[in-house]
mmCIF file of N, CA, C and O and ligand atoms in Angstrom:
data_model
loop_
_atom_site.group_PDB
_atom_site.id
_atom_site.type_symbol
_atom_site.label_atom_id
_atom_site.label_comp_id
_atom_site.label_asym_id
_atom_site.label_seq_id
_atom_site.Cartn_x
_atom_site.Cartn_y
_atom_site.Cartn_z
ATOM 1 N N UNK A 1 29.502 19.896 -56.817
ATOM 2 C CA UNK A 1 29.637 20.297 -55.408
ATOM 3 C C UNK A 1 28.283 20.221 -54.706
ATOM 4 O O UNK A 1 28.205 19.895 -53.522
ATOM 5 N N UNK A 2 26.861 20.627 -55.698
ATOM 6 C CA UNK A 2 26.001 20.873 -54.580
ATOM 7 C C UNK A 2 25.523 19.293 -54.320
ATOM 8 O O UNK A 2 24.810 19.148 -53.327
ATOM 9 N N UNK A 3 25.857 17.985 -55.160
ATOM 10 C CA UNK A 3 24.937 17.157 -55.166
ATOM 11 C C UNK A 3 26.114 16.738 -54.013
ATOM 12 O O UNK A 3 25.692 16.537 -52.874
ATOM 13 N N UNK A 4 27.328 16.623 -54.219
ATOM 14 C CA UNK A 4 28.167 16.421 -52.879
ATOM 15 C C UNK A 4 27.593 16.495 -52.110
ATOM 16 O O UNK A 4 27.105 15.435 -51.718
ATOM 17 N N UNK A 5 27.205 17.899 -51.274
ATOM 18 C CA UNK A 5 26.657 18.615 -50.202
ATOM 19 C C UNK A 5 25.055 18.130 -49.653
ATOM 20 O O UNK A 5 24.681 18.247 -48.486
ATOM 21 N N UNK A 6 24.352 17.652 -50.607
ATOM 22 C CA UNK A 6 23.115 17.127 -50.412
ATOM 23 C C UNK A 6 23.347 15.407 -50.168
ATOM 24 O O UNK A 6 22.399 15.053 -49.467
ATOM 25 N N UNK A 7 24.005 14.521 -50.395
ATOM 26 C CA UNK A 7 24.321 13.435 -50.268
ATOM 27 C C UNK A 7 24.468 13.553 -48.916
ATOM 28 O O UNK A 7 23.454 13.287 -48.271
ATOM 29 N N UNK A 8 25.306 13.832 -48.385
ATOM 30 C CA UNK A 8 25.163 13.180 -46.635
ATOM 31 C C UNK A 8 24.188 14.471 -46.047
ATOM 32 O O UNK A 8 23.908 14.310 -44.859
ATOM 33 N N UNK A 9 23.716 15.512 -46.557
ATOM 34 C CA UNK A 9 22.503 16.321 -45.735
ATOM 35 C C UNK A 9 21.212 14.789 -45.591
ATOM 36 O O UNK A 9 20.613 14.457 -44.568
ATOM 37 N N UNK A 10 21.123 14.127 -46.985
ATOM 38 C CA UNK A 10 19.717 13.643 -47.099
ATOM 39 C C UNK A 10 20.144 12.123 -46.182
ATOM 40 O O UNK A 10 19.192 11.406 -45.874
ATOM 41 N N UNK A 11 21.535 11.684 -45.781
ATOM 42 C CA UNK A 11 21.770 10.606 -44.968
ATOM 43 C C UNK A 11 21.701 11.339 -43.587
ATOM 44 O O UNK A 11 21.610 10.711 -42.532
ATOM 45 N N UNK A 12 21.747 12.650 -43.651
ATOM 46 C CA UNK A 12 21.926 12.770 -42.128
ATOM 47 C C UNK A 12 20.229 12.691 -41.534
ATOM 48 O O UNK A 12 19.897 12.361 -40.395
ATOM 49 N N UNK A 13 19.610 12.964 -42.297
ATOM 50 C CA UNK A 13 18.034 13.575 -42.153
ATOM 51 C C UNK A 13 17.457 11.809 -42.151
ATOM 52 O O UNK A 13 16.770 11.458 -41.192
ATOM 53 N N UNK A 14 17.673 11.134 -42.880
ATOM 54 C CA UNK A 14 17.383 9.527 -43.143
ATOM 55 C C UNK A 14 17.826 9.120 -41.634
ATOM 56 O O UNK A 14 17.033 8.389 -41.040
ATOM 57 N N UNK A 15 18.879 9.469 -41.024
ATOM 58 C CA UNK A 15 19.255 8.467 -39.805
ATOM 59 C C UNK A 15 18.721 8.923 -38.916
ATOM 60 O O UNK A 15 18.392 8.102 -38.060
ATOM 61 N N UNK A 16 18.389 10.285 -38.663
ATOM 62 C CA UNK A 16 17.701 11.025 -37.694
ATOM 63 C C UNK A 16 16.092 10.453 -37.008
ATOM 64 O O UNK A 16 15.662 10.066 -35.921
ATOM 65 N N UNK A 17 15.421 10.760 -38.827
ATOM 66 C CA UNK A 17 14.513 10.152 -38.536
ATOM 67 C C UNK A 17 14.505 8.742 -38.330
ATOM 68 O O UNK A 17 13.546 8.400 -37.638
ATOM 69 N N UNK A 18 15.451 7.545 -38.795
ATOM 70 C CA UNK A 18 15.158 6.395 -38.077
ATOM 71 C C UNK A 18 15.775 6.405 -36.613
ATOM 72 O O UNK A 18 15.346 5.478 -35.926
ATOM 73 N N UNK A 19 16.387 6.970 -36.185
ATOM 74 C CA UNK A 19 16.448 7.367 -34.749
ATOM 75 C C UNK A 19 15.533 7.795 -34.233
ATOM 76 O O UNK A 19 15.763 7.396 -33.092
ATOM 77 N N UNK A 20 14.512 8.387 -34.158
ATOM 78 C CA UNK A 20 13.632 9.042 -34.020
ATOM 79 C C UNK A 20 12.287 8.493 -33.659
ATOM 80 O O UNK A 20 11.324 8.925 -33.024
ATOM 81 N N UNK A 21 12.581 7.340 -34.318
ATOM 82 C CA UNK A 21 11.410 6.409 -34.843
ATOM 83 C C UNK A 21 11.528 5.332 -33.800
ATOM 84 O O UNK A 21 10.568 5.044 -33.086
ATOM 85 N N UNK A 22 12.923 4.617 -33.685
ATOM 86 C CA UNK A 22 13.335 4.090 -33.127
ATOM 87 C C UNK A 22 13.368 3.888 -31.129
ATOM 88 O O UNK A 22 13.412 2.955 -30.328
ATOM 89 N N UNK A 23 13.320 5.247 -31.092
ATOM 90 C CA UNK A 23 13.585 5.936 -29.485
ATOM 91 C C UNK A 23 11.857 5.975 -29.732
ATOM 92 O O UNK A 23 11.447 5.562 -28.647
ATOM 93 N N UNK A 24 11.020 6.168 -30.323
ATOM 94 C CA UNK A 24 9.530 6.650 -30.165
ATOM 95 C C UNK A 24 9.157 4.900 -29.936
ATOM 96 O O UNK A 24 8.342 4.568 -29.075
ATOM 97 N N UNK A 25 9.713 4.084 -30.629
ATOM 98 C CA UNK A 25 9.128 2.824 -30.804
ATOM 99 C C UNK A 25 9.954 2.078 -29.380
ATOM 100 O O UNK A 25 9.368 1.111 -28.894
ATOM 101 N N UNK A 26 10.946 2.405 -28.891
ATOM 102 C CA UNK A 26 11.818 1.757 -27.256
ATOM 103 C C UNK A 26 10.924 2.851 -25.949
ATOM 104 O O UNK A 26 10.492 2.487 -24.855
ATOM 105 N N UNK A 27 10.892 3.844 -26.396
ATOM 106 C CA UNK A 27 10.061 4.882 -25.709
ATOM 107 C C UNK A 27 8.438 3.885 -24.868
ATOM 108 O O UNK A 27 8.127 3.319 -23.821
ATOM 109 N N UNK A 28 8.049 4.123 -25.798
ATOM 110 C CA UNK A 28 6.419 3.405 -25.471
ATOM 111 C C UNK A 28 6.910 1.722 -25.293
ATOM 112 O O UNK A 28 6.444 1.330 -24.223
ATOM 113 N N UNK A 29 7.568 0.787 -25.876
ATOM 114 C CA UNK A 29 7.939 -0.401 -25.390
ATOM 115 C C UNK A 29 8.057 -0.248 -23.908
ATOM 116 O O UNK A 29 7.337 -0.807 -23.081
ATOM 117 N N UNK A 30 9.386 0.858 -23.580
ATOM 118 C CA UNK A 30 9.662 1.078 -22.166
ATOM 119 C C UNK A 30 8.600 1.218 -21.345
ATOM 120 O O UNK A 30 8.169 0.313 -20.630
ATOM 121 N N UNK A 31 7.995 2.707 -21.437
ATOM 122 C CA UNK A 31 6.751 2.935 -20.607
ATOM 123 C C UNK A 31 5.600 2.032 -20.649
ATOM 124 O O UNK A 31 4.861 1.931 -19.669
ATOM 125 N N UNK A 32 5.411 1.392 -21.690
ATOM 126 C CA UNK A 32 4.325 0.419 -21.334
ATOM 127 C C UNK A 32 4.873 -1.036 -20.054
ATOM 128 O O UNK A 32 4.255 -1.776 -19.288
ATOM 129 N N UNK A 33 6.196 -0.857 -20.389
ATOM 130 C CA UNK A 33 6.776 -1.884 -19.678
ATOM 131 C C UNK A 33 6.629 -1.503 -18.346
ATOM 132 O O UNK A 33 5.797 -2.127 -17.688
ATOM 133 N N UNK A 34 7.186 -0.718 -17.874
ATOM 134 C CA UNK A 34 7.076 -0.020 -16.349
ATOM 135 C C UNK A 34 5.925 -0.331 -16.021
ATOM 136 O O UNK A 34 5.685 -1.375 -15.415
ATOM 137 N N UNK A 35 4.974 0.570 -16.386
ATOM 138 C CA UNK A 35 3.603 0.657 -16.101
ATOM 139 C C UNK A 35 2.883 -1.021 -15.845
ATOM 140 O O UNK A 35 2.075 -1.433 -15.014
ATOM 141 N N UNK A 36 3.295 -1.402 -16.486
ATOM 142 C CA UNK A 36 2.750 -3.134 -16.146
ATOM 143 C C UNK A 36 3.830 -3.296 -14.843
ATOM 144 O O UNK A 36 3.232 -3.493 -13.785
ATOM 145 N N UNK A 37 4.998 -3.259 -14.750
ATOM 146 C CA UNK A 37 5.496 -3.697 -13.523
ATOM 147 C C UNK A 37 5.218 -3.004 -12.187
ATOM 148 O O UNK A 37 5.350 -3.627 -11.134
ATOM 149 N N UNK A 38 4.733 -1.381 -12.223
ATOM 150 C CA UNK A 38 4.168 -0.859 -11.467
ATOM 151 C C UNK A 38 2.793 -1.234 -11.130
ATOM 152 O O UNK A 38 2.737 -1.404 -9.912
ATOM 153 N N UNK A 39 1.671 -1.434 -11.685
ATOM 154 C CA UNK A 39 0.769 -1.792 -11.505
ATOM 155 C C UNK A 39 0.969 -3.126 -10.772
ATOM 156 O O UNK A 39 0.261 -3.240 -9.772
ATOM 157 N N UNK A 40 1.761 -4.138 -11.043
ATOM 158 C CA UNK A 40 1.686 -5.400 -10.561
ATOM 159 C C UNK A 40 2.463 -4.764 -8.952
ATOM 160 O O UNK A 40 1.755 -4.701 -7.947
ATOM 161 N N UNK A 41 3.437 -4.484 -8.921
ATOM 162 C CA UNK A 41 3.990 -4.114 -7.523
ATOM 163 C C UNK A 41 3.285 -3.220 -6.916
ATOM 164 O O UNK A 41 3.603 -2.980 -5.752
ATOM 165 N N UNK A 42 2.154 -2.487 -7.508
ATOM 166 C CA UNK A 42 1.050 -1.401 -6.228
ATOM 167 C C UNK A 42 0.135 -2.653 -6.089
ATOM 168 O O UNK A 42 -0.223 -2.828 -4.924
ATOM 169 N N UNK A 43 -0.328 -3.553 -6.965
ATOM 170 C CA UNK A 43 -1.243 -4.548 -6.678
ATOM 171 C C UNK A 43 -0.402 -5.756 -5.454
ATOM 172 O O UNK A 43 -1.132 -6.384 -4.688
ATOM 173 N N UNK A 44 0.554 -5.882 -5.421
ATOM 174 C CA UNK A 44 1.597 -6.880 -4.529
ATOM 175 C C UNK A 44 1.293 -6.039 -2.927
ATOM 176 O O UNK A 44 0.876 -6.578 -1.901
ATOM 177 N N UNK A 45 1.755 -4.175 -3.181
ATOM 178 C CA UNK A 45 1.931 -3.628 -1.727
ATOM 179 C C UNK A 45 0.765 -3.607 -1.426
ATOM 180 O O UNK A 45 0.640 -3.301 -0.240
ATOM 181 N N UNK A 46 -0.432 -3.835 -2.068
ATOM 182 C CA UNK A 46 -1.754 -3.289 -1.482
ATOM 183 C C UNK A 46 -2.697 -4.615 -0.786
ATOM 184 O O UNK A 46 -3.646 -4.483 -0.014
ATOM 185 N N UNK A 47 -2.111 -5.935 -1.325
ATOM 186 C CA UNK A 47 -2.527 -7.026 -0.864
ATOM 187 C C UNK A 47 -2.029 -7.362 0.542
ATOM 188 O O UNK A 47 -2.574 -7.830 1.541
ATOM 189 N N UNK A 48 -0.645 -6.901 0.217
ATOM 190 C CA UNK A 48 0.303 -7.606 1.848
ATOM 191 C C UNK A 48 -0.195 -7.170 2.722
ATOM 192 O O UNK A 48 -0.589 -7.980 3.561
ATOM 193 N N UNK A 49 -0.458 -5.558 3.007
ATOM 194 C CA UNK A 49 -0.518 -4.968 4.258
ATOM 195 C C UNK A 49 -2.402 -4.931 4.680
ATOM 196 O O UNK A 49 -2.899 -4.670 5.776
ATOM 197 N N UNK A 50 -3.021 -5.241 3.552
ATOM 198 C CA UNK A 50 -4.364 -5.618 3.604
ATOM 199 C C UNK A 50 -4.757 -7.020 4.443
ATOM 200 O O UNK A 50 -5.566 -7.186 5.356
ATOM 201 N N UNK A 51 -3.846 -7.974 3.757
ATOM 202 C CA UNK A 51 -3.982 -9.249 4.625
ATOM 203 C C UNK A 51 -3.592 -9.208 5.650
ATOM 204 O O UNK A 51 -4.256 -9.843 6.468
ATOM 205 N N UNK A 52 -2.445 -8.530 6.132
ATOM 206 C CA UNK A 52 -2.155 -8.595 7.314
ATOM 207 C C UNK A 52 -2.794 -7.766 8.505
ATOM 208 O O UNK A 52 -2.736 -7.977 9.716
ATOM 209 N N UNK A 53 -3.414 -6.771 7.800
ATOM 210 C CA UNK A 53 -4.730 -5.930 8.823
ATOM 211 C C UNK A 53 -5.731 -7.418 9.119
ATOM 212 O O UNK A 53 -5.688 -8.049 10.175
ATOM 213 N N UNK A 54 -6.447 -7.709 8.142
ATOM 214 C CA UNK A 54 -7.385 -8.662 8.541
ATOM 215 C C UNK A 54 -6.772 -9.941 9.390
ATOM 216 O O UNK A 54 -7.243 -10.776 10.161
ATOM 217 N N UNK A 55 -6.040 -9.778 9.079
ATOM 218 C CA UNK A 55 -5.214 -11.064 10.547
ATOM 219 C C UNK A 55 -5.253 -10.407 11.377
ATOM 220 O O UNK A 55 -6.208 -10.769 12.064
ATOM 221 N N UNK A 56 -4.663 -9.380 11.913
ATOM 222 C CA UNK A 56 -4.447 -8.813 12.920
ATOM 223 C C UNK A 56 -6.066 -8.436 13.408
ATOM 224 O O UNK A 56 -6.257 -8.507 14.622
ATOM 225 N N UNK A 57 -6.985 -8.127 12.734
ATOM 226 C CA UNK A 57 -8.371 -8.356 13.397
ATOM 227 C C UNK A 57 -8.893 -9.080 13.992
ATOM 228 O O UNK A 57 -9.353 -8.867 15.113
ATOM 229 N N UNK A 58 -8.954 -10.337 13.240
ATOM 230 C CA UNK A 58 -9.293 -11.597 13.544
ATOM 231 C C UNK A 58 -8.547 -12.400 14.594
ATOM 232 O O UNK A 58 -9.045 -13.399 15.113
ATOM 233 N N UNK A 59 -7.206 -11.885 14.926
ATOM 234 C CA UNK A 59 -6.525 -12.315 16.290
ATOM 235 C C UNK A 59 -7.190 -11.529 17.354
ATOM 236 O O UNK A 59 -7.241 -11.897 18.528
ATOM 237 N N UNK A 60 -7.693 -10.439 16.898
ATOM 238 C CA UNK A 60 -7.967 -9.426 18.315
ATOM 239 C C UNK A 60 -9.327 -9.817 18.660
ATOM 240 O O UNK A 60 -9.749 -9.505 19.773
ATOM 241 N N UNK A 61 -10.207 -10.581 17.694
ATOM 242 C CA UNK A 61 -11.248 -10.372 17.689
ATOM 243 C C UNK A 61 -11.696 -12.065 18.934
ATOM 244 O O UNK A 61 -12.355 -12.267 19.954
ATOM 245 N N UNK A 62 -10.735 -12.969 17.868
ATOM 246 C CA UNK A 62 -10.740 -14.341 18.679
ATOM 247 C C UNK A 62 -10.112 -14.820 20.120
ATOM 248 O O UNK A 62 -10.173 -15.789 20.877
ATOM 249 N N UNK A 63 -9.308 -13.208 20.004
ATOM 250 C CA UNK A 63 -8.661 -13.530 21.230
ATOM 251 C C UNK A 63 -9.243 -13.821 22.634
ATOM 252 O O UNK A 63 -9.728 -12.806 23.135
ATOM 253 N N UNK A 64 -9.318 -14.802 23.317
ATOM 254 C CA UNK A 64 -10.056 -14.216 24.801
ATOM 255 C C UNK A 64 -9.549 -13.673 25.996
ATOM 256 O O UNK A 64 -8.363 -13.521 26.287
ATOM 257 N N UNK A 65 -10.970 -13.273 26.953
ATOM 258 C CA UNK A 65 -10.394 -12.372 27.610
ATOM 259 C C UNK A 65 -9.170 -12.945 28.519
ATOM 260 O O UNK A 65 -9.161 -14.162 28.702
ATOM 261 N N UNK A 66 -8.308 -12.290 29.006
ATOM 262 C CA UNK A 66 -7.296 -12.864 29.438
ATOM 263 C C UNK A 66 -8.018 -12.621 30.815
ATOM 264 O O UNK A 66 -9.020 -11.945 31.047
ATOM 265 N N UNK A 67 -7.005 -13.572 31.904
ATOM 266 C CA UNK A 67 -7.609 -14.068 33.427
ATOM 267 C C UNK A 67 -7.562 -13.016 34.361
ATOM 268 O O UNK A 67 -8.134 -13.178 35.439
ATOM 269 N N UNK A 68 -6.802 -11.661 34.051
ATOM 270 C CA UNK A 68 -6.388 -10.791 34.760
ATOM 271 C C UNK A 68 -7.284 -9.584 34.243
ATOM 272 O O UNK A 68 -7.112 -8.577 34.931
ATOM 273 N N UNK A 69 -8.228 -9.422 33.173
ATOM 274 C CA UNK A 69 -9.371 -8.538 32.374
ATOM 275 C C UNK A 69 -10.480 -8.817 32.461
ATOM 276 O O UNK A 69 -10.855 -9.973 32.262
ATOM 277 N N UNK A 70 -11.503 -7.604 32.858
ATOM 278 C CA UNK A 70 -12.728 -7.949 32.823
ATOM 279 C C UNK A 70 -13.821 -6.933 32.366
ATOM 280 O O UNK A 70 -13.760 -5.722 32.576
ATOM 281 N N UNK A 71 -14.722 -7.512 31.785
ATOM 282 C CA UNK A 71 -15.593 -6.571 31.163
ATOM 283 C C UNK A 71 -16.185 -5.932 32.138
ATOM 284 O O UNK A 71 -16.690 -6.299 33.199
ATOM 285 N N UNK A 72 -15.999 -4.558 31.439
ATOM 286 C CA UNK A 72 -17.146 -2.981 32.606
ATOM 287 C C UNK A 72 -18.505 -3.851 32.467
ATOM 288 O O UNK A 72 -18.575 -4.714 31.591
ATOM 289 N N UNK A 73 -19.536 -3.614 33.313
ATOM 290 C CA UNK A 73 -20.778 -3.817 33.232
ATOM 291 C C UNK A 73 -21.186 -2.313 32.880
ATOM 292 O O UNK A 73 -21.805 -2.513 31.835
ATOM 293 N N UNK A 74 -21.219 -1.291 33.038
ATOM 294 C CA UNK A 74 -21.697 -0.372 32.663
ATOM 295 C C UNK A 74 -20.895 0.729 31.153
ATOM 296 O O UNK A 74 -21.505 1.606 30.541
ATOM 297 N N UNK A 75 -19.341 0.267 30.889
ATOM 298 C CA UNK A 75 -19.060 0.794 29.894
ATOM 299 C C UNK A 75 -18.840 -0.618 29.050
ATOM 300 O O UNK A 75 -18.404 -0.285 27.947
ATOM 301 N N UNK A 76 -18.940 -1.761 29.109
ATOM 302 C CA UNK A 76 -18.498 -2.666 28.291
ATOM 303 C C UNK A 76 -17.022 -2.818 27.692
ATOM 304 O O UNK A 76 -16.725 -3.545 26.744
ATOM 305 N N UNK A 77 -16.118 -1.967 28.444
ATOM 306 C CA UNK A 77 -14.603 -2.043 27.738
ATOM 307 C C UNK A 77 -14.015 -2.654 28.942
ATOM 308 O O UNK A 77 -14.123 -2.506 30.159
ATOM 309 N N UNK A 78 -13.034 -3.751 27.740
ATOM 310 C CA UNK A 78 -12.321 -4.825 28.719
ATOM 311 C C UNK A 78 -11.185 -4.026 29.763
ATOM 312 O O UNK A 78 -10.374 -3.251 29.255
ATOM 313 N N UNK A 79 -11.188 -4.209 30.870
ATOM 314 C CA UNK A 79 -9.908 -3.405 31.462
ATOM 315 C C UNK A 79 -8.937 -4.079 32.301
ATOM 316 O O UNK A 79 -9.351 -5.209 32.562
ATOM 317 N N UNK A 80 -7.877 -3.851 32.797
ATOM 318 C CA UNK A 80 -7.053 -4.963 33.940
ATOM 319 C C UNK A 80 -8.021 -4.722 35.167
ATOM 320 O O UNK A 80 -8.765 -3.800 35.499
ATOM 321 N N UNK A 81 -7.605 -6.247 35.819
ATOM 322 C CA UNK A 81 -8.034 -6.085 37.039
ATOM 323 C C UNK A 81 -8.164 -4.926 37.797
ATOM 324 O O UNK A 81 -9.086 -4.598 38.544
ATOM 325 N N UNK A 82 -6.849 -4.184 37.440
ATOM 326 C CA UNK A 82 -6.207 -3.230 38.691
ATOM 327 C C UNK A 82 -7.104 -2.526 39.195
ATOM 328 O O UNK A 82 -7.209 -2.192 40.375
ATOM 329 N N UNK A 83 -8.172 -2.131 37.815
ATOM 330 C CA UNK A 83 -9.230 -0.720 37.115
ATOM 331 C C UNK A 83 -10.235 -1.300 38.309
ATOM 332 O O UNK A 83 -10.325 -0.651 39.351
ATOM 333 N N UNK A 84 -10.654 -1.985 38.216
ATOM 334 C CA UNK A 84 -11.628 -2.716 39.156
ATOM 335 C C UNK A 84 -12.060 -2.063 40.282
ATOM 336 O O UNK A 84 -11.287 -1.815 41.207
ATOM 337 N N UNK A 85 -13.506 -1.688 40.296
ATOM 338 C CA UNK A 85 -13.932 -0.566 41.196
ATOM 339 C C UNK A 85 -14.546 -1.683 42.223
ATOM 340 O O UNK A 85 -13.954 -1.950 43.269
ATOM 341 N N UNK A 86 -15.553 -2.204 41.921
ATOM 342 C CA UNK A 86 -16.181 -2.836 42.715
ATOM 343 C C UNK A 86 -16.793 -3.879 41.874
ATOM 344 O O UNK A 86 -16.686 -3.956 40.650
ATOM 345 N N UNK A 87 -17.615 -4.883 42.852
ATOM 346 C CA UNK A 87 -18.376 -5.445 42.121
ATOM 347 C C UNK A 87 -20.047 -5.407 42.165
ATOM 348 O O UNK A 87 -20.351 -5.550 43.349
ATOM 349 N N UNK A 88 -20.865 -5.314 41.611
ATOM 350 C CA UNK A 88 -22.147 -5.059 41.935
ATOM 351 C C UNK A 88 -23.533 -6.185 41.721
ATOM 352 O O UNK A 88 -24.475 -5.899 40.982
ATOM 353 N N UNK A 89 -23.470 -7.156 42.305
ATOM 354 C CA UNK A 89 -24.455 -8.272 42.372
ATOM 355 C C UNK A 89 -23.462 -8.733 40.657
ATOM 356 O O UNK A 89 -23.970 -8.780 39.536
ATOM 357 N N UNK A 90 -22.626 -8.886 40.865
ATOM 358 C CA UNK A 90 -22.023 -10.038 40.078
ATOM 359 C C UNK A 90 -21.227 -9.250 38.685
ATOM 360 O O UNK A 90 -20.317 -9.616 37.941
ATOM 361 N N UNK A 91 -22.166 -7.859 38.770
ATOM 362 C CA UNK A 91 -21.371 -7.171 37.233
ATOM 363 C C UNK A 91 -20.010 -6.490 37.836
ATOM 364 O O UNK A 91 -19.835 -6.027 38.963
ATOM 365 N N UNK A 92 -19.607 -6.528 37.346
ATOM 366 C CA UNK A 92 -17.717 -5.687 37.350
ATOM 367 C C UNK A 92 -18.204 -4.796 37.062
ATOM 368 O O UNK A 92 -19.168 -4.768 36.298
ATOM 369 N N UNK A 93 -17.490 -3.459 37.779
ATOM 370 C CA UNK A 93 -17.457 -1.838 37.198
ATOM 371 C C UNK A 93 -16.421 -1.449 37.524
ATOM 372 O O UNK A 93 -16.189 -1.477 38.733
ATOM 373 N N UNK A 94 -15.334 -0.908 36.567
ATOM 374 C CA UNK A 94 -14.143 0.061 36.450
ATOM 375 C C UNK A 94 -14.089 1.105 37.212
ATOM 376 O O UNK A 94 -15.070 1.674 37.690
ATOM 377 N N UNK A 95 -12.722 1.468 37.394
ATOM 378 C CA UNK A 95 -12.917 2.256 37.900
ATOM 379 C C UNK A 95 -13.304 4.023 37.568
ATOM 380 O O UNK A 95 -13.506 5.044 38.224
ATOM 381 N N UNK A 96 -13.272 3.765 36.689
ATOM 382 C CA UNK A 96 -13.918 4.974 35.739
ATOM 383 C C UNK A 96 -15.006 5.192 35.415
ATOM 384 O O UNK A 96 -15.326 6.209 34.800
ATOM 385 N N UNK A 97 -15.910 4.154 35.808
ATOM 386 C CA UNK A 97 -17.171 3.885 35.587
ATOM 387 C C UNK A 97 -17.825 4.498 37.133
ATOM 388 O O UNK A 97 -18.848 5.179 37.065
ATOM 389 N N UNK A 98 -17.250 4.249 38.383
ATOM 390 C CA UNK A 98 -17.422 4.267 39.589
ATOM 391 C C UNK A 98 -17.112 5.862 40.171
ATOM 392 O O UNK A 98 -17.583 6.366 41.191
ATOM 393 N N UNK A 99 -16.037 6.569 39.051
ATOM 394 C CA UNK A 99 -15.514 7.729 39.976
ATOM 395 C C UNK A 99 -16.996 8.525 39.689
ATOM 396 O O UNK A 99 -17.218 9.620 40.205
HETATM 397 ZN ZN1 ZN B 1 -16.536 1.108 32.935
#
């Protein structure tokens, strides 16, 4: 009876631990797996919206002034015509510059 009783105790303890072993060895397969696909997709989101800042600079930067904007002579910020205080021997001044 007792060697009965110990026969599937010592199969149950045998499968456990290769279960065990098994889930420890898919475990770290898994997480190492993620972790590489995460890293590659924070490296993907961090490029896109990076490049697309520096475009968006470099449009603002090349852009010229449009025909209806003109630089303050005394604050240097481009403004619409509308702003347009006066003109003073040729420099533009805003009107914010003027109040
Ligand atoms: Zn001004």
């Amino acid at each position: 009876m007792a060697t009965d009783y110990d026969a599937p105790r010592k199969n149950e303890e045998d499968l456990s631990e290769d279960s065990i072993e098994e889930l420890k060895a898919r475990r770290s397969e898994k997480s190492s797996a993620t972790v590489d696909e995460d890293e590659a997709e924070a490296a993907e989101g961090f490029e896109l919206p990076g490049a697309d800042l520096s475009g968006e600079e470099l449009s603002v930067r090349v852009l010229p002034r449009q025909a209806d904007e003109f630089t303050c002579a005394k604050c240097f910020l481009v403004h619409h015509r509308s702003q347009l205080a006066y003109e003073d021997g040729g420099q533009l001044v805003c009107s914010e510059c003027a109040a």
